[in-house]
Short mmCIF file of C-alpha atoms in Angstrom, two decimals:
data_model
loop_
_atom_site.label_atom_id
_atom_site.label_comp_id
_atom_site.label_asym_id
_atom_site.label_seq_id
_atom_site.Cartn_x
_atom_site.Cartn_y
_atom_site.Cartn_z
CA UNK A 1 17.34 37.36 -75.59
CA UNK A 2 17.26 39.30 -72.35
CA UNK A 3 14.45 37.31 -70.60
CA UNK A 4 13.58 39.48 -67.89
CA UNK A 5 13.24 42.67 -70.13
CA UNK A 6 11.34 41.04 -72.17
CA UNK A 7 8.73 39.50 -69.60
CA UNK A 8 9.10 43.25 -68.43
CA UNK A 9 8.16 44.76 -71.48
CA UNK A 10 5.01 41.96 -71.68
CA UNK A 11 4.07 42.89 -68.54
CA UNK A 12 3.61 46.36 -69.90
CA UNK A 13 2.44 46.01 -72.87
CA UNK A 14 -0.41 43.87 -71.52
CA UNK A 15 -1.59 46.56 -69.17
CA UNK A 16 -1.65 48.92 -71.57
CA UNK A 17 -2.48 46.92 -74.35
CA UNK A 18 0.19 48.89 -76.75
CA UNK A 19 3.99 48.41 -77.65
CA UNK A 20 3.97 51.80 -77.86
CA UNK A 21 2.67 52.73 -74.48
CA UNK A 22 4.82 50.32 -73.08
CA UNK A 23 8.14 51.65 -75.20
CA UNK A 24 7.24 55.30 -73.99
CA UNK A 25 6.88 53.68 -70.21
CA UNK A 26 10.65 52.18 -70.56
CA UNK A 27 11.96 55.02 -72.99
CA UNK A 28 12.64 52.70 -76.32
CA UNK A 29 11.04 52.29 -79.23
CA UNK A 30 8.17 50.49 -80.01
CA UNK A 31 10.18 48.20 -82.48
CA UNK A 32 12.27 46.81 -79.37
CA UNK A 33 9.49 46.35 -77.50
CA UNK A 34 7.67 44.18 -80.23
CA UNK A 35 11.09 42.41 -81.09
CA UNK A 36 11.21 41.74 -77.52
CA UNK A 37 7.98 40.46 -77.03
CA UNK A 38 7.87 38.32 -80.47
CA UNK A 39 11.35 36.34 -79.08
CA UNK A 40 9.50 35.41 -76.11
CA UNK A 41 6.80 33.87 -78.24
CA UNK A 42 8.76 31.98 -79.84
CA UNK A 43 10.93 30.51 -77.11
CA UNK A 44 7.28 29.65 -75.61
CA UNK A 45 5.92 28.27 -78.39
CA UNK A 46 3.23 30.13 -77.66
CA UNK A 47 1.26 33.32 -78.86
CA UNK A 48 0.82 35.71 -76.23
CA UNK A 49 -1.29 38.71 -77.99
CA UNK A 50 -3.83 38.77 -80.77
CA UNK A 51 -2.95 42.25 -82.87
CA UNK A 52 -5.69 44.21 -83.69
CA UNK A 53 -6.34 47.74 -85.21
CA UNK A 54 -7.31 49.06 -81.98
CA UNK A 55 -4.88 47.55 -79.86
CA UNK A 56 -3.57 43.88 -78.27
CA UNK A 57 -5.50 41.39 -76.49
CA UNK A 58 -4.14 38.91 -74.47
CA UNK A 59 -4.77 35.33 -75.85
CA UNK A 60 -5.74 33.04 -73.07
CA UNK A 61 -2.42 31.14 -72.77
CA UNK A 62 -0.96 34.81 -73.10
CA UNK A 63 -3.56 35.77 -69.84
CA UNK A 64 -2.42 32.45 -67.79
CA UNK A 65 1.45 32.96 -68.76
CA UNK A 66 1.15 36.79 -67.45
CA UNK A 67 -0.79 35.62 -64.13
CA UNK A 68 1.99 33.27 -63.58
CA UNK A 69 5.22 35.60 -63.68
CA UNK A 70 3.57 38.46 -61.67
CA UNK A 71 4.37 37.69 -58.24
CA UNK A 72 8.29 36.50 -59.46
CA UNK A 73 7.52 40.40 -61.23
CA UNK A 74 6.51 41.96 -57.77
CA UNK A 75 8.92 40.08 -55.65
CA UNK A 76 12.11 41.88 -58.14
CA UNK A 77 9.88 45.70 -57.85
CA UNK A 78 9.89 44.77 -54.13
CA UNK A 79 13.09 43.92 -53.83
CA UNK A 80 14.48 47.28 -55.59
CA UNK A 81 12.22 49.18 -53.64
CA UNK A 82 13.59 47.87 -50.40
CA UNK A 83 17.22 47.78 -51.39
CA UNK A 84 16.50 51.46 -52.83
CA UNK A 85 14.97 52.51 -49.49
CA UNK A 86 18.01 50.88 -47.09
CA UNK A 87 20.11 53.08 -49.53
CA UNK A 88 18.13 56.37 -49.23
CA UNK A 89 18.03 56.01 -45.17
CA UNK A 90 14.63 55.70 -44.94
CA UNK A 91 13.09 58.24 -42.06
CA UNK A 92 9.92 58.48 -40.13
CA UNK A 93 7.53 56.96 -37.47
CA UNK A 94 6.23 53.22 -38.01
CA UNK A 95 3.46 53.02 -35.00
CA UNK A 96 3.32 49.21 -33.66
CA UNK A 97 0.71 47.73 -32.41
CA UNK A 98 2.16 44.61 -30.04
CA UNK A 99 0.35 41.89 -27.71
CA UNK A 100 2.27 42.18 -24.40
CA UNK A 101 3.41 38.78 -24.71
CA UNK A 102 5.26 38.91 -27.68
CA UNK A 103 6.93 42.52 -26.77
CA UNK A 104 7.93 40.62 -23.64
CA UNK A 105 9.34 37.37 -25.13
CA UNK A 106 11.02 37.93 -28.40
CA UNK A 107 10.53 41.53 -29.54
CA UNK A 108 11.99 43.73 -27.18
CA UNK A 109 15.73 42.30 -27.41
CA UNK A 110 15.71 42.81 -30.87
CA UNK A 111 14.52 46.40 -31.25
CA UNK A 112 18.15 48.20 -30.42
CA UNK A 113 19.49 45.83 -33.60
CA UNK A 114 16.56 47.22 -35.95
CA UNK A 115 17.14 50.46 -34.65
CA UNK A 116 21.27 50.10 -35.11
CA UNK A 117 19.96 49.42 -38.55
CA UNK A 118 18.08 51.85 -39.01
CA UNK A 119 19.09 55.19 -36.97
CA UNK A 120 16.22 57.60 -38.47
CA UNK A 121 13.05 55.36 -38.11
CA UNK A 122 10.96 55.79 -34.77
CA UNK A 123 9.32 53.59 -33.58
CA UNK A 124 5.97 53.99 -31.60
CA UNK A 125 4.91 50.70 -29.85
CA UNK A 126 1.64 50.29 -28.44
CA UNK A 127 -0.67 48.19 -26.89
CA UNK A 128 -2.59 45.78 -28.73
CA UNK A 129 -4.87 42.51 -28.34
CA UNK A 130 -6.85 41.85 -31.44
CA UNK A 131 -7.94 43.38 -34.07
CA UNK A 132 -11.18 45.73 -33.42
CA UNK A 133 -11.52 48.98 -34.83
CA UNK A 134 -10.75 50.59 -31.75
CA UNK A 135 -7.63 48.99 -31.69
CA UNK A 136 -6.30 49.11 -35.08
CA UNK A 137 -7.10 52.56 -35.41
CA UNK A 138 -3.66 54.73 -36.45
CA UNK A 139 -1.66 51.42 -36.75
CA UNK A 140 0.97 50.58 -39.07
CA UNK A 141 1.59 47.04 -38.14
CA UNK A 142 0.34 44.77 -35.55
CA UNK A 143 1.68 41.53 -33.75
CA UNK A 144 -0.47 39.18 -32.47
CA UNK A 145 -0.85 35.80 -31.59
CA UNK A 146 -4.13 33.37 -32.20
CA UNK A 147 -6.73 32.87 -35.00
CA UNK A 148 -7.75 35.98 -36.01
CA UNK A 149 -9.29 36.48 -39.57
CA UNK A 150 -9.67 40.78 -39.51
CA UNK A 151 -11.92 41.74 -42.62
CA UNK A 152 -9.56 44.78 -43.65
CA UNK A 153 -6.40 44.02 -42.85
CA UNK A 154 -3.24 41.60 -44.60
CA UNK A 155 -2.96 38.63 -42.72
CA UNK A 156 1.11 37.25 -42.66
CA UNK A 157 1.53 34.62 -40.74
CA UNK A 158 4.92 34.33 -39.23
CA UNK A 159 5.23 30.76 -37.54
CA UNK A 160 3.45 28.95 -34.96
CA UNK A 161 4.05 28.30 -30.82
CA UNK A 162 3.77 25.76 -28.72
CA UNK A 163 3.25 25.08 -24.94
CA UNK A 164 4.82 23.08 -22.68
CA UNK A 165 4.03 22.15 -18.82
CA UNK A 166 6.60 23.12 -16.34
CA UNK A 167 7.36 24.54 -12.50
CA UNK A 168 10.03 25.17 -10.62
CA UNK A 169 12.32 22.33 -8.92
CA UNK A 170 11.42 22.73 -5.48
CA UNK A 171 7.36 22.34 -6.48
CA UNK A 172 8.19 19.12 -8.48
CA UNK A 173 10.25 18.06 -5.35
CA UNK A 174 7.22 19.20 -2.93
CA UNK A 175 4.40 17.83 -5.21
CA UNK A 176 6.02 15.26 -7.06
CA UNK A 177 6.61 15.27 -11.56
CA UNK A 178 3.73 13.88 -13.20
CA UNK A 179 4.23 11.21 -15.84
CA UNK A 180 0.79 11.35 -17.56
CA UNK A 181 -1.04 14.57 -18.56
CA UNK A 182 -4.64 13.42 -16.37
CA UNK A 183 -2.48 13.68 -12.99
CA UNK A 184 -2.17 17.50 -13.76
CA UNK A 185 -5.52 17.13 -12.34
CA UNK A 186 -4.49 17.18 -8.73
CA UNK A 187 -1.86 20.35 -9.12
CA UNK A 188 -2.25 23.86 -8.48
CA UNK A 189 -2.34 25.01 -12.50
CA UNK A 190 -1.81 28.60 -12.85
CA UNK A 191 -4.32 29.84 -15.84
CA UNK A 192 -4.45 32.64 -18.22
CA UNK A 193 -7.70 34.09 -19.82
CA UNK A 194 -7.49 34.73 -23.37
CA UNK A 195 -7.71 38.03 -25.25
CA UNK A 196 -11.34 37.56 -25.96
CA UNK A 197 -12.11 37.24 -22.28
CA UNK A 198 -12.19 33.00 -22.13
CA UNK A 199 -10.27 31.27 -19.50
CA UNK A 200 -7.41 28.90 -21.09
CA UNK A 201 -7.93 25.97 -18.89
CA UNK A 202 -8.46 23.27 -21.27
CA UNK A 203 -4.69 21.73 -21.69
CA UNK A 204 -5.13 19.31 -24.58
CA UNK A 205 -2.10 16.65 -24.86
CA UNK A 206 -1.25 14.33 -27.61
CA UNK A 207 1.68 11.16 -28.03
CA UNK A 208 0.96 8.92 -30.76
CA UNK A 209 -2.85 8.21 -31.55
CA UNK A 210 -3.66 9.25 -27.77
CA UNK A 211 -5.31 12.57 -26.93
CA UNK A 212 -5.77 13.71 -23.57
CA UNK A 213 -7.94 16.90 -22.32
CA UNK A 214 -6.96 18.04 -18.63
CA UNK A 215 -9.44 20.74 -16.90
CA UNK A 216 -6.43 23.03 -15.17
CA UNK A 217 -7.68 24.18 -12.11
CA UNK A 218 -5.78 26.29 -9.48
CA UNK A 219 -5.75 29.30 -7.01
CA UNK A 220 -4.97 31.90 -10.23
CA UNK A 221 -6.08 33.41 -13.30
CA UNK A 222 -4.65 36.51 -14.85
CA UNK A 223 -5.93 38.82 -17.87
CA UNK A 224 -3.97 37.71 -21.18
CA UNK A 225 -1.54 41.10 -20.31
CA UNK A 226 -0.52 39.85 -17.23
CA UNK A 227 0.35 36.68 -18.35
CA UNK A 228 3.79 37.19 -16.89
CA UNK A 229 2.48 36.69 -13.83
CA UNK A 230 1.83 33.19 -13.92
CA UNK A 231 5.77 32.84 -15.19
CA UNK A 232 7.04 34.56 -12.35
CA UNK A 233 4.72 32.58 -9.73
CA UNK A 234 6.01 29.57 -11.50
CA UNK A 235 9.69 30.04 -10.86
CA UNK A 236 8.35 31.20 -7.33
CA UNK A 237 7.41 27.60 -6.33
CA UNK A 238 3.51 28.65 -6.41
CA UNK A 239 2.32 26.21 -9.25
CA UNK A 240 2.36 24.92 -12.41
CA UNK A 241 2.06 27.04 -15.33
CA UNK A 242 1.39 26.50 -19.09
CA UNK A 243 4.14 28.48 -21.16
CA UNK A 244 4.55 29.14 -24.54
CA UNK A 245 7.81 27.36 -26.17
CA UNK A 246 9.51 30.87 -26.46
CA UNK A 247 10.53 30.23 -23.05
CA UNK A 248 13.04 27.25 -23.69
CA UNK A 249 15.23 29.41 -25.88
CA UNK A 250 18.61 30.53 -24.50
CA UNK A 251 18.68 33.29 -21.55
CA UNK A 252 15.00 32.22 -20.53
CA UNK A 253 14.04 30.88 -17.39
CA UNK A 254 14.06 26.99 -18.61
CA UNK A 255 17.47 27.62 -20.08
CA UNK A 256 18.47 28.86 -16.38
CA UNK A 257 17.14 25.77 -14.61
CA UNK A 258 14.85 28.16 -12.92
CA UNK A 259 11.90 26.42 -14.21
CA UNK A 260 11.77 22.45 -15.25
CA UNK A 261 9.69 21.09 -18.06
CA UNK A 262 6.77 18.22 -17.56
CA UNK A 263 5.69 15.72 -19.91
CA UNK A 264 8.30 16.46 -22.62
CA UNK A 265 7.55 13.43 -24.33
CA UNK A 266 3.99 14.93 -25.09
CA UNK A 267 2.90 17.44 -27.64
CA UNK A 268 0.26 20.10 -27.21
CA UNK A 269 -2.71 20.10 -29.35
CA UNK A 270 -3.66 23.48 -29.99
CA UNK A 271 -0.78 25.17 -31.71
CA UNK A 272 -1.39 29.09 -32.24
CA UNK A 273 -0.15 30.82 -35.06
CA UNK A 274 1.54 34.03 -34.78
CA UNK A 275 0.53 36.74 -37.56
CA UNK A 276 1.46 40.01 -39.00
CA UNK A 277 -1.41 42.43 -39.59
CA UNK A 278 -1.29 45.34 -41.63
CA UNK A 279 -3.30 47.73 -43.84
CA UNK A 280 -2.63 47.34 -47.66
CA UNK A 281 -1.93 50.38 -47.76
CA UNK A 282 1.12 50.47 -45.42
CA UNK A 283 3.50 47.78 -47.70
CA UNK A 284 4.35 50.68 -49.65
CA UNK A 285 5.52 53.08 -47.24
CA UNK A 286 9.59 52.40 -47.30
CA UNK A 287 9.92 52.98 -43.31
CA UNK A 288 7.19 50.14 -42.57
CA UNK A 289 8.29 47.75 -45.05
CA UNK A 290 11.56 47.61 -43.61
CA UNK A 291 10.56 47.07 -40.62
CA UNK A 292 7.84 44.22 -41.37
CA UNK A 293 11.10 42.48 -43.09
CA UNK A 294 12.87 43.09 -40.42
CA UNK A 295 10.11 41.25 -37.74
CA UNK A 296 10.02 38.53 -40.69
CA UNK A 297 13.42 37.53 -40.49
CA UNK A 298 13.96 37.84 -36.80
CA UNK A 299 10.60 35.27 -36.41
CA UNK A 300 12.67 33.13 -38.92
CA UNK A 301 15.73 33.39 -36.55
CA UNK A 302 13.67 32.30 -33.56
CA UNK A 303 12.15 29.33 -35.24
CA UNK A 304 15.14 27.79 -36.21
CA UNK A 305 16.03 27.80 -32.36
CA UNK A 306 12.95 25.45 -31.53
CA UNK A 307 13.27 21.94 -31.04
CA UNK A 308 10.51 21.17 -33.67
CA UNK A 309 8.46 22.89 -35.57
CA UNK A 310 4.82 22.09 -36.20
CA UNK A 311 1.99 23.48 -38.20
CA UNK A 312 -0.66 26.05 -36.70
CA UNK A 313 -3.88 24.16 -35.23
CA UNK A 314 -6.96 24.84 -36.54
CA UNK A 315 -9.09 27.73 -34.09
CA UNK A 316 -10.22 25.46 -31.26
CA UNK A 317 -14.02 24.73 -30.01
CA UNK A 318 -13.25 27.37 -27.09
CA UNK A 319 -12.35 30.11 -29.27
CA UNK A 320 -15.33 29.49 -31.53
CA UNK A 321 -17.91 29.05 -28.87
CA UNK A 322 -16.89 32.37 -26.21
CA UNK A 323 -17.22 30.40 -23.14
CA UNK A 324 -15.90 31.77 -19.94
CA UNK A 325 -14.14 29.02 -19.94
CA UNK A 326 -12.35 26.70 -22.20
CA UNK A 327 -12.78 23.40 -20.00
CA UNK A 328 -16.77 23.80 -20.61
CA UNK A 329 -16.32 22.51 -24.08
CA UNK A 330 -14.60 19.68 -22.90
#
């Protein structure tokens, strides 16, 4: 028995409730269809339509079986589809919607490979911070890192980040390393605000069973698209800044001894996740698909370069509560 026509052929015949319309949807006849279709009941054990004059009805192990083998279904459609679009040199405009940080840390370096791949997609990259209507507005696919939960929009999450505490040698030399997460206290911490406005100044620590919340204060705090700021004071000598984990990979600044890492033998305790947003609509569209794959993989490529991986954090008290700043819900 060929298994996969047949679960093809059940597939159809269930929708349309007909061996024929299903035969006339592959071009047989309706007697291979129903040969088909009775083989696979038997190999189940297990009757998967009630016949009646007016048609089939699924039985209910028939209606569970079906619900089962539609993704493995949808993953072989998609995979034609995208095999049959590389083929066909899929053409067009995909418009991006990026948060700066991510176009600045692991996107940009990759785009002349997706575009070697792919010589007659454009792409149109915009800015982006979360999604609002205003801001989703004419976009394909967004990138964007946090909790978000948009109403209208497929939510792929990608991976997680991390943070980790660093500075540059001569301010550890100057100001001395700290060994426990409360003497950040006492340093000049550089802060970002979030995308929703809140100030990111609660560093939360963990090693073991022990949890440790540090208020970061210091002499700055930059908008969420600036955030590249606080890097570049960093490796400047002008404090002590709270990075994401992206930074530790090869040809970044850690990687360059530009900037040395604090309290490496503590985790952080909110982990973000980093998600792919796009209409329903759009997964269709050959040109965006490919390159949604395309950012899949390349997240997959930059995970594997971490030292550890760890789950996504639940949304943190901060983010739920819109303070101006994240220490007041310490």
């Amino acid at each position: 028995m060929d298994k996969l026509r047949s679960l093809h052929y059940f597939a159809a015949a269930a929708d349309a409730s007909s061996f024929s319309a299903a035969a006339r949807r592959f071009g047989v006849s309706t007697a291979a269809v129903a040969k088909l279709v009775q083989s696979l009941e038997r190999e189940l054990g297990l009757t998967l339509f009630e016949r009646h004059a007016h048609g089939l009805a699924l039985t209910a192990g028939g209606s569970r079986y079906l619900e089962s083998c539609r993704p493995a279904l949808q993953q072989l459609a998609d995979a034609d589809e995208q095999a049959s679009a590389a083929s066909s040199r899929a053409s067009g405009v995909v418009v991006v919607g990026v948060q700066p940080v991510i176009a600045q840390e692991w996107l940009t370096p990759a785009l002349p490979r997706f575009n070697a791949l792919y010589p007659d997609i454009q792409l149109d990259i915009r800015y982006f911070m979360r999604p609002v209507d205003e801001q989703t507005q004419g976009l394909d696919v967004m990138l964007v890192m946090g909790w978000h939960q948009p109403k209208d929009l497929v939510r792929r999450q990608l991976g997680a980040t991390s943070f980790f505490v660093c500075a540059a040698p001569s301010y550890w030399a100057t100001h001395g390393m700290p060994k426990h997460p409360s003497e950040l206290e006492r340093h000049n911490c550089l802060c970002i605000r979030s995308g929703t406005g809140s100030v990111m100044d609660l560093w939360q620590f963990k090693r073991g069973d022990e949890r440790v919340s540090v208020a970061a204060r210091g002499w700055l705090v930059t908008d969420n698209a600036h955030r590249d700021m606080v890097r570049d004071l960093a490796v400047a000598g002008a404090g002590v800044a709270r990075l994401i984990d992206w930074h530790k990979m090869q040809g970044h600044q850690v990687a360059r001894g530009t900037l040395i890492p604090a309290l490496t033998d503590w985790e952080h305790d909110e982990v973000p996740p980093v998600n792919m947003l796009y209409p329903p609509s759009v997964r269709r569209i050959p040109r965006v698909r490919l390159f949604m794959d395309f950012v899949v993989q390349l997240y997959r490529e930059i995970e594997l370069q971490r030292e550890s991986r760890a789950p996504s954090s639940a949304m943190p008290r901060w983010l739920k509560a819109n303070r101006p700043r994240a220490s007041a819900t310490r």
